[in-house]
Amino acid sequence: MGKKTSDTQLAQALWQFTHDALPEEIEERVAGFTHYLASNNLLHRGERIAASFSDVALKAEGKERLIIETPYSLSEQVIKDIQHALDLATAEVEVRENPALLGGIIARTKDRVFDASMTSQLHKLAKTLVE
């Protein structure tokens, strides 16, 4: 039995197949890739491949995705300050409002988490008091 191809590997293949295409060639190339997925019974993985595709494209451009969770909206300056503090000035930023955090932020990249939320701090304090 052959080795299973990961969603990320398929996303990388799609990026290789489309990144240098002219606008009028994109539809045909994506259709060819979709045909490949269908003929190999992989269409059910389409959403996961699409989710991986944006990370593959960002990485190819030397960028990273930064997701910032916060209970409130942030100004552009605060977002830039967070990027600078985390040494992610060129990252693509997505801000998600999460009222459960009470205050502070949680910043995530593909492989790192920086948790400066009040919720996390309160959990640590409660754990310390119980010990």
Short mmCIF file of N, CA and C in Angstrom, two decimals:
data_model
loop_
_atom_site.label_atom_id
_atom_site.label_comp_id
_atom_site.label_asym_id
_atom_site.label_seq_id
_atom_site.Cartn_x
_atom_site.Cartn_y
_atom_site.Cartn_z
N MET A 1 0.84 -1.18 0.00
CA MET A 1 0.00 0.00 0.00
C MET A 1 0.88 1.24 0.00
N GLY A 2 0.51 2.26 -0.78
CA GLY A 2 1.31 3.46 -0.93
C GLY A 2 1.24 4.36 0.28
N LYS A 3 2.20 5.26 0.37
CA LYS A 3 2.26 6.22 1.46
C LYS A 3 1.17 7.28 1.25
N LYS A 4 0.48 7.64 2.32
CA LYS A 4 -0.59 8.63 2.24
C LYS A 4 0.01 10.03 2.07
N THR A 5 -0.58 10.79 1.17
CA THR A 5 -0.17 12.16 0.93
C THR A 5 -0.93 13.07 1.88
N SER A 6 -0.23 13.93 2.58
CA SER A 6 -0.88 14.82 3.56
C SER A 6 -1.60 15.97 2.86
N ASP A 7 -2.49 16.61 3.59
CA ASP A 7 -3.20 17.78 3.07
C ASP A 7 -2.21 18.89 2.72
N THR A 8 -1.19 19.05 3.54
CA THR A 8 -0.18 20.07 3.27
C THR A 8 0.59 19.76 2.00
N GLN A 9 0.92 18.49 1.78
CA GLN A 9 1.62 18.11 0.55
C GLN A 9 0.76 18.38 -0.67
N LEU A 10 -0.54 18.10 -0.56
CA LEU A 10 -1.44 18.38 -1.68
C LEU A 10 -1.57 19.89 -1.90
N ALA A 11 -1.61 20.66 -0.81
CA ALA A 11 -1.66 22.11 -0.93
C ALA A 11 -0.39 22.64 -1.59
N GLN A 12 0.75 22.05 -1.24
CA GLN A 12 2.02 22.45 -1.86
C GLN A 12 2.00 22.14 -3.36
N ALA A 13 1.45 20.98 -3.71
CA ALA A 13 1.35 20.61 -5.13
C ALA A 13 0.45 21.60 -5.87
N LEU A 14 -0.67 21.96 -5.27
CA LEU A 14 -1.57 22.93 -5.89
C LEU A 14 -0.88 24.28 -6.06
N TRP A 15 -0.13 24.71 -5.05
CA TRP A 15 0.59 25.97 -5.15
C TRP A 15 1.61 25.92 -6.29
N GLN A 16 2.37 24.83 -6.36
CA GLN A 16 3.36 24.67 -7.43
C GLN A 16 2.69 24.71 -8.80
N PHE A 17 1.52 24.13 -8.86
CA PHE A 17 0.77 24.02 -10.11
C PHE A 17 0.16 25.35 -10.54
N THR A 18 -0.10 26.26 -9.58
CA THR A 18 -0.84 27.48 -9.90
C THR A 18 -0.07 28.78 -9.69
N HIS A 19 0.99 28.79 -8.92
CA HIS A 19 1.60 30.07 -8.52
C HIS A 19 2.13 30.90 -9.69
N ASP A 20 2.55 30.26 -10.76
CA ASP A 20 3.08 31.02 -11.89
C ASP A 20 2.10 31.13 -13.05
N ALA A 21 0.86 30.73 -12.82
CA ALA A 21 -0.14 30.75 -13.89
C ALA A 21 -0.63 32.17 -14.17
N LEU A 22 -0.93 32.40 -15.41
CA LEU A 22 -1.58 33.65 -15.79
C LEU A 22 -3.02 33.60 -15.31
N PRO A 23 -3.64 34.76 -15.09
CA PRO A 23 -5.03 34.76 -14.59
C PRO A 23 -5.97 33.86 -15.41
N GLU A 24 -5.81 33.87 -16.73
CA GLU A 24 -6.69 33.06 -17.57
C GLU A 24 -6.38 31.56 -17.50
N GLU A 25 -5.25 31.18 -16.91
CA GLU A 25 -4.88 29.77 -16.79
C GLU A 25 -5.30 29.15 -15.45
N ILE A 26 -5.59 29.98 -14.46
CA ILE A 26 -5.87 29.49 -13.10
C ILE A 26 -7.03 28.50 -13.09
N GLU A 27 -8.15 28.86 -13.70
CA GLU A 27 -9.33 28.01 -13.67
C GLU A 27 -9.03 26.62 -14.25
N GLU A 28 -8.31 26.58 -15.35
CA GLU A 28 -7.98 25.30 -15.98
C GLU A 28 -7.06 24.46 -15.09
N ARG A 29 -6.10 25.10 -14.47
CA ARG A 29 -5.16 24.37 -13.62
C ARG A 29 -5.86 23.84 -12.36
N VAL A 30 -6.73 24.66 -11.77
CA VAL A 30 -7.47 24.21 -10.59
C VAL A 30 -8.42 23.08 -10.97
N ALA A 31 -9.02 23.17 -12.15
CA ALA A 31 -9.90 22.09 -12.63
C ALA A 31 -9.10 20.80 -12.80
N GLY A 32 -7.89 20.90 -13.30
CA GLY A 32 -7.03 19.72 -13.45
C GLY A 32 -6.68 19.11 -12.10
N PHE A 33 -6.38 19.96 -11.13
CA PHE A 33 -6.07 19.48 -9.78
C PHE A 33 -7.30 18.83 -9.15
N THR A 34 -8.47 19.45 -9.34
CA THR A 34 -9.72 18.89 -8.81
C THR A 34 -10.00 17.53 -9.45
N HIS A 35 -9.74 17.41 -10.75
CA HIS A 35 -9.91 16.12 -11.44
C HIS A 35 -8.99 15.06 -10.82
N TYR A 36 -7.74 15.46 -10.53
CA TYR A 36 -6.81 14.54 -9.87
C TYR A 36 -7.37 14.07 -8.53
N LEU A 37 -7.87 15.03 -7.73
CA LEU A 37 -8.44 14.66 -6.43
C LEU A 37 -9.61 13.71 -6.60
N ALA A 38 -10.48 14.00 -7.55
CA ALA A 38 -11.66 13.16 -7.77
C ALA A 38 -11.26 11.75 -8.21
N SER A 39 -10.31 11.65 -9.12
CA SER A 39 -9.91 10.34 -9.63
C SER A 39 -9.15 9.51 -8.60
N ASN A 40 -8.67 10.17 -7.54
CA ASN A 40 -7.97 9.46 -6.47
C ASN A 40 -8.77 9.44 -5.17
N ASN A 41 -10.07 9.69 -5.28
CA ASN A 41 -10.99 9.67 -4.13
C ASN A 41 -10.50 10.57 -2.98
N LEU A 42 -10.08 11.77 -3.34
CA LEU A 42 -9.55 12.71 -2.35
C LEU A 42 -10.37 14.00 -2.25
N LEU A 43 -11.47 14.08 -2.97
CA LEU A 43 -12.27 15.31 -2.95
C LEU A 43 -12.76 15.67 -1.55
N HIS A 44 -13.00 14.66 -0.72
CA HIS A 44 -13.49 14.93 0.64
C HIS A 44 -12.47 15.72 1.47
N ARG A 45 -11.23 15.80 1.02
CA ARG A 45 -10.19 16.54 1.74
C ARG A 45 -10.03 17.97 1.22
N GLY A 46 -10.91 18.38 0.31
CA GLY A 46 -10.79 19.69 -0.33
C GLY A 46 -10.73 20.86 0.64
N GLU A 47 -11.59 20.89 1.65
CA GLU A 47 -11.58 22.01 2.60
C GLU A 47 -10.28 22.06 3.38
N ARG A 48 -9.77 20.90 3.78
CA ARG A 48 -8.51 20.87 4.54
C ARG A 48 -7.34 21.29 3.64
N ILE A 49 -7.37 20.88 2.39
CA ILE A 49 -6.32 21.29 1.44
C ILE A 49 -6.37 22.80 1.24
N ALA A 50 -7.57 23.34 1.08
CA ALA A 50 -7.73 24.78 0.91
C ALA A 50 -7.22 25.53 2.14
N ALA A 51 -7.50 25.01 3.33
CA ALA A 51 -7.02 25.65 4.56
C ALA A 51 -5.49 25.64 4.62
N SER A 52 -4.88 24.56 4.18
CA SER A 52 -3.42 24.47 4.16
C SER A 52 -2.81 25.33 3.07
N PHE A 53 -3.56 25.54 1.99
CA PHE A 53 -3.03 26.28 0.84
C PHE A 53 -2.58 27.69 1.22
N SER A 54 -3.37 28.38 2.02
CA SER A 54 -2.99 29.75 2.37
C SER A 54 -1.69 29.77 3.18
N ASP A 55 -1.50 28.79 4.07
CA ASP A 55 -0.24 28.72 4.82
C ASP A 55 0.93 28.41 3.90
N VAL A 56 0.71 27.52 2.93
CA VAL A 56 1.77 27.18 1.96
C VAL A 56 2.15 28.42 1.15
N ALA A 57 1.14 29.16 0.68
CA ALA A 57 1.40 30.36 -0.12
C ALA A 57 2.14 31.42 0.71
N LEU A 58 1.73 31.61 1.95
CA LEU A 58 2.41 32.59 2.81
C LEU A 58 3.86 32.18 3.04
N LYS A 59 4.08 30.91 3.30
CA LYS A 59 5.45 30.42 3.54
C LYS A 59 6.31 30.62 2.30
N ALA A 60 5.74 30.37 1.13
CA ALA A 60 6.48 30.56 -0.12
C ALA A 60 6.88 32.01 -0.31
N GLU A 61 6.08 32.93 0.22
CA GLU A 61 6.38 34.36 0.14
C GLU A 61 7.25 34.83 1.31
N GLY A 62 7.65 33.90 2.17
CA GLY A 62 8.47 34.26 3.33
C GLY A 62 7.68 34.92 4.44
N LYS A 63 6.38 34.65 4.48
CA LYS A 63 5.52 35.24 5.50
C LYS A 63 4.94 34.17 6.39
N GLU A 64 4.25 34.61 7.42
CA GLU A 64 3.63 33.71 8.38
C GLU A 64 2.27 34.28 8.74
N ARG A 65 1.35 33.44 9.20
CA ARG A 65 0.04 33.89 9.65
C ARG A 65 0.09 34.08 11.16
N LEU A 66 -0.42 35.20 11.62
CA LEU A 66 -0.51 35.51 13.04
C LEU A 66 -1.97 35.72 13.37
N ILE A 67 -2.49 34.90 14.27
CA ILE A 67 -3.87 35.03 14.72
C ILE A 67 -3.83 35.61 16.12
N ILE A 68 -4.50 36.74 16.30
CA ILE A 68 -4.56 37.40 17.60
C ILE A 68 -5.99 37.30 18.12
N GLU A 69 -6.13 36.66 19.28
CA GLU A 69 -7.44 36.59 19.94
C GLU A 69 -7.46 37.64 21.04
N THR A 70 -8.55 38.36 21.11
CA THR A 70 -8.69 39.43 22.09
C THR A 70 -10.17 39.63 22.39
N PRO A 71 -10.51 40.10 23.58
CA PRO A 71 -11.93 40.33 23.88
C PRO A 71 -12.47 41.62 23.28
N TYR A 72 -11.62 42.42 22.67
CA TYR A 72 -12.04 43.72 22.15
C TYR A 72 -11.29 44.01 20.86
N SER A 73 -11.76 44.98 20.12
CA SER A 73 -11.08 45.33 18.87
C SER A 73 -9.75 46.02 19.18
N LEU A 74 -8.82 45.90 18.26
CA LEU A 74 -7.49 46.49 18.44
C LEU A 74 -7.23 47.52 17.35
N SER A 75 -6.52 48.57 17.71
CA SER A 75 -6.14 49.57 16.72
C SER A 75 -5.01 49.01 15.86
N GLU A 76 -4.82 49.61 14.71
CA GLU A 76 -3.74 49.18 13.82
C GLU A 76 -2.38 49.32 14.51
N GLN A 77 -2.22 50.37 15.33
CA GLN A 77 -0.94 50.57 16.02
C GLN A 77 -0.68 49.46 17.03
N VAL A 78 -1.70 49.04 17.77
CA VAL A 78 -1.54 47.96 18.74
C VAL A 78 -1.18 46.66 18.01
N ILE A 79 -1.82 46.41 16.89
CA ILE A 79 -1.50 45.21 16.10
C ILE A 79 -0.05 45.25 15.64
N LYS A 80 0.40 46.40 15.16
CA LYS A 80 1.80 46.55 14.73
C LYS A 80 2.75 46.36 15.91
N ASP A 81 2.38 46.88 17.08
CA ASP A 81 3.21 46.70 18.28
C ASP A 81 3.32 45.22 18.66
N ILE A 82 2.23 44.49 18.55
CA ILE A 82 2.25 43.05 18.85
C ILE A 82 3.13 42.34 17.84
N GLN A 83 2.98 42.67 16.57
CA GLN A 83 3.82 42.05 15.54
C GLN A 83 5.30 42.33 15.82
N HIS A 84 5.61 43.56 16.17
CA HIS A 84 7.00 43.93 16.46
C HIS A 84 7.53 43.16 17.67
N ALA A 85 6.73 43.09 18.73
CA ALA A 85 7.16 42.40 19.96
C ALA A 85 7.41 40.92 19.70
N LEU A 86 6.66 40.33 18.78
CA LEU A 86 6.81 38.90 18.48
C LEU A 86 7.74 38.66 17.29
N ASP A 87 8.37 39.71 16.78
CA ASP A 87 9.26 39.64 15.63
C ASP A 87 8.55 39.03 14.41
N LEU A 88 7.33 39.51 14.17
CA LEU A 88 6.52 39.03 13.06
C LEU A 88 5.98 40.22 12.25
N ALA A 89 6.84 41.16 11.94
CA ALA A 89 6.42 42.39 11.27
C ALA A 89 5.79 42.14 9.91
N THR A 90 6.18 41.07 9.22
CA THR A 90 5.64 40.81 7.87
C THR A 90 4.50 39.80 7.88
N ALA A 91 4.07 39.38 9.06
CA ALA A 91 3.03 38.36 9.14
C ALA A 91 1.68 38.88 8.66
N GLU A 92 0.90 37.97 8.09
CA GLU A 92 -0.49 38.27 7.76
C GLU A 92 -1.27 38.12 9.06
N VAL A 93 -2.00 39.16 9.46
CA VAL A 93 -2.65 39.18 10.77
C VAL A 93 -4.15 38.98 10.62
N GLU A 94 -4.68 38.13 11.48
CA GLU A 94 -6.12 37.95 11.61
C GLU A 94 -6.47 38.18 13.07
N VAL A 95 -7.38 39.11 13.34
CA VAL A 95 -7.80 39.40 14.71
C VAL A 95 -9.17 38.77 14.93
N ARG A 96 -9.26 37.98 15.99
CA ARG A 96 -10.52 37.33 16.35
C ARG A 96 -10.96 37.81 17.72
N GLU A 97 -12.18 38.31 17.80
CA GLU A 97 -12.68 38.74 19.10
C GLU A 97 -13.20 37.55 19.87
N ASN A 98 -12.76 37.42 21.14
CA ASN A 98 -13.13 36.32 22.01
C ASN A 98 -13.40 36.90 23.41
N PRO A 99 -14.68 37.22 23.70
CA PRO A 99 -15.01 37.85 24.99
C PRO A 99 -14.66 36.99 26.20
N ALA A 100 -14.50 35.70 26.03
CA ALA A 100 -14.17 34.81 27.15
C ALA A 100 -12.78 35.09 27.71
N LEU A 101 -11.94 35.82 27.00
CA LEU A 101 -10.59 36.10 27.48
C LEU A 101 -10.55 37.16 28.58
N LEU A 102 -11.59 37.93 28.74
CA LEU A 102 -11.70 39.00 29.73
C LEU A 102 -10.79 40.19 29.43
N GLY A 103 -9.56 39.96 29.08
CA GLY A 103 -8.59 41.01 28.78
C GLY A 103 -7.33 40.38 28.24
N GLY A 104 -6.42 41.19 27.73
CA GLY A 104 -5.17 40.67 27.19
C GLY A 104 -5.35 40.08 25.81
N ILE A 105 -4.37 39.27 25.39
CA ILE A 105 -4.41 38.64 24.07
C ILE A 105 -3.85 37.23 24.12
N ILE A 106 -4.19 36.46 23.10
CA ILE A 106 -3.50 35.22 22.78
C ILE A 106 -3.08 35.37 21.33
N ALA A 107 -1.79 35.23 21.06
CA ALA A 107 -1.25 35.34 19.70
C ALA A 107 -0.74 33.97 19.29
N ARG A 108 -1.17 33.52 18.10
CA ARG A 108 -0.78 32.20 17.61
C ARG A 108 -0.20 32.27 16.21
N THR A 109 0.86 31.51 16.01
CA THR A 109 1.35 31.24 14.67
C THR A 109 1.17 29.74 14.48
N LYS A 110 1.66 29.24 13.37
CA LYS A 110 1.50 27.81 13.11
C LYS A 110 2.14 26.94 14.20
N ASP A 111 3.25 27.41 14.77
CA ASP A 111 3.97 26.58 15.74
C ASP A 111 4.27 27.24 17.08
N ARG A 112 3.71 28.43 17.32
CA ARG A 112 3.95 29.11 18.59
C ARG A 112 2.66 29.71 19.15
N VAL A 113 2.59 29.75 20.49
CA VAL A 113 1.46 30.40 21.16
C VAL A 113 2.03 31.31 22.24
N PHE A 114 1.58 32.56 22.21
CA PHE A 114 1.94 33.54 23.23
C PHE A 114 0.64 33.91 23.94
N ASP A 115 0.49 33.48 25.20
CA ASP A 115 -0.75 33.68 25.93
C ASP A 115 -0.56 34.74 27.01
N ALA A 116 -1.08 35.92 26.75
CA ALA A 116 -1.03 37.00 27.72
C ALA A 116 -2.46 37.43 28.06
N SER A 117 -3.35 36.44 28.16
CA SER A 117 -4.75 36.74 28.45
C SER A 117 -4.99 36.76 29.95
N MET A 118 -5.98 37.52 30.37
CA MET A 118 -6.35 37.55 31.79
C MET A 118 -6.89 36.19 32.22
N THR A 119 -7.61 35.53 31.33
CA THR A 119 -8.14 34.20 31.65
C THR A 119 -7.02 33.25 32.03
N SER A 120 -5.97 33.24 31.24
CA SER A 120 -4.82 32.37 31.52
C SER A 120 -4.15 32.75 32.84
N GLN A 121 -3.99 34.05 33.06
CA GLN A 121 -3.35 34.52 34.30
C GLN A 121 -4.19 34.15 35.52
N LEU A 122 -5.51 34.27 35.41
CA LEU A 122 -6.38 33.89 36.52
C LEU A 122 -6.32 32.39 36.80
N HIS A 123 -6.23 31.57 35.74
CA HIS A 123 -6.10 30.12 35.93
C HIS A 123 -4.78 29.79 36.65
N LYS A 124 -3.71 30.47 36.26
CA LYS A 124 -2.41 30.24 36.92
C LYS A 124 -2.47 30.65 38.39
N LEU A 125 -3.10 31.78 38.66
CA LEU A 125 -3.24 32.26 40.03
C LEU A 125 -4.06 31.27 40.86
N ALA A 126 -5.15 30.80 40.31
CA ALA A 126 -6.00 29.83 41.03
C ALA A 126 -5.23 28.55 41.31
N LYS A 127 -4.46 28.09 40.35
CA LYS A 127 -3.64 26.89 40.53
C LYS A 127 -2.61 27.08 41.64
N THR A 128 -1.99 28.25 41.67
CA THR A 128 -1.00 28.55 42.70
C THR A 128 -1.64 28.61 44.08
N LEU A 129 -2.82 29.19 44.18
CA LEU A 129 -3.51 29.29 45.47
C LEU A 129 -3.97 27.94 45.99
N VAL A 130 -4.32 27.03 45.08
CA VAL A 130 -4.79 25.70 45.47
C VAL A 130 -3.62 24.84 45.96
N GLU A 131 -2.45 25.06 45.42
CA GLU A 131 -1.28 24.25 45.79
C GLU A 131 -0.83 24.56 47.16
#
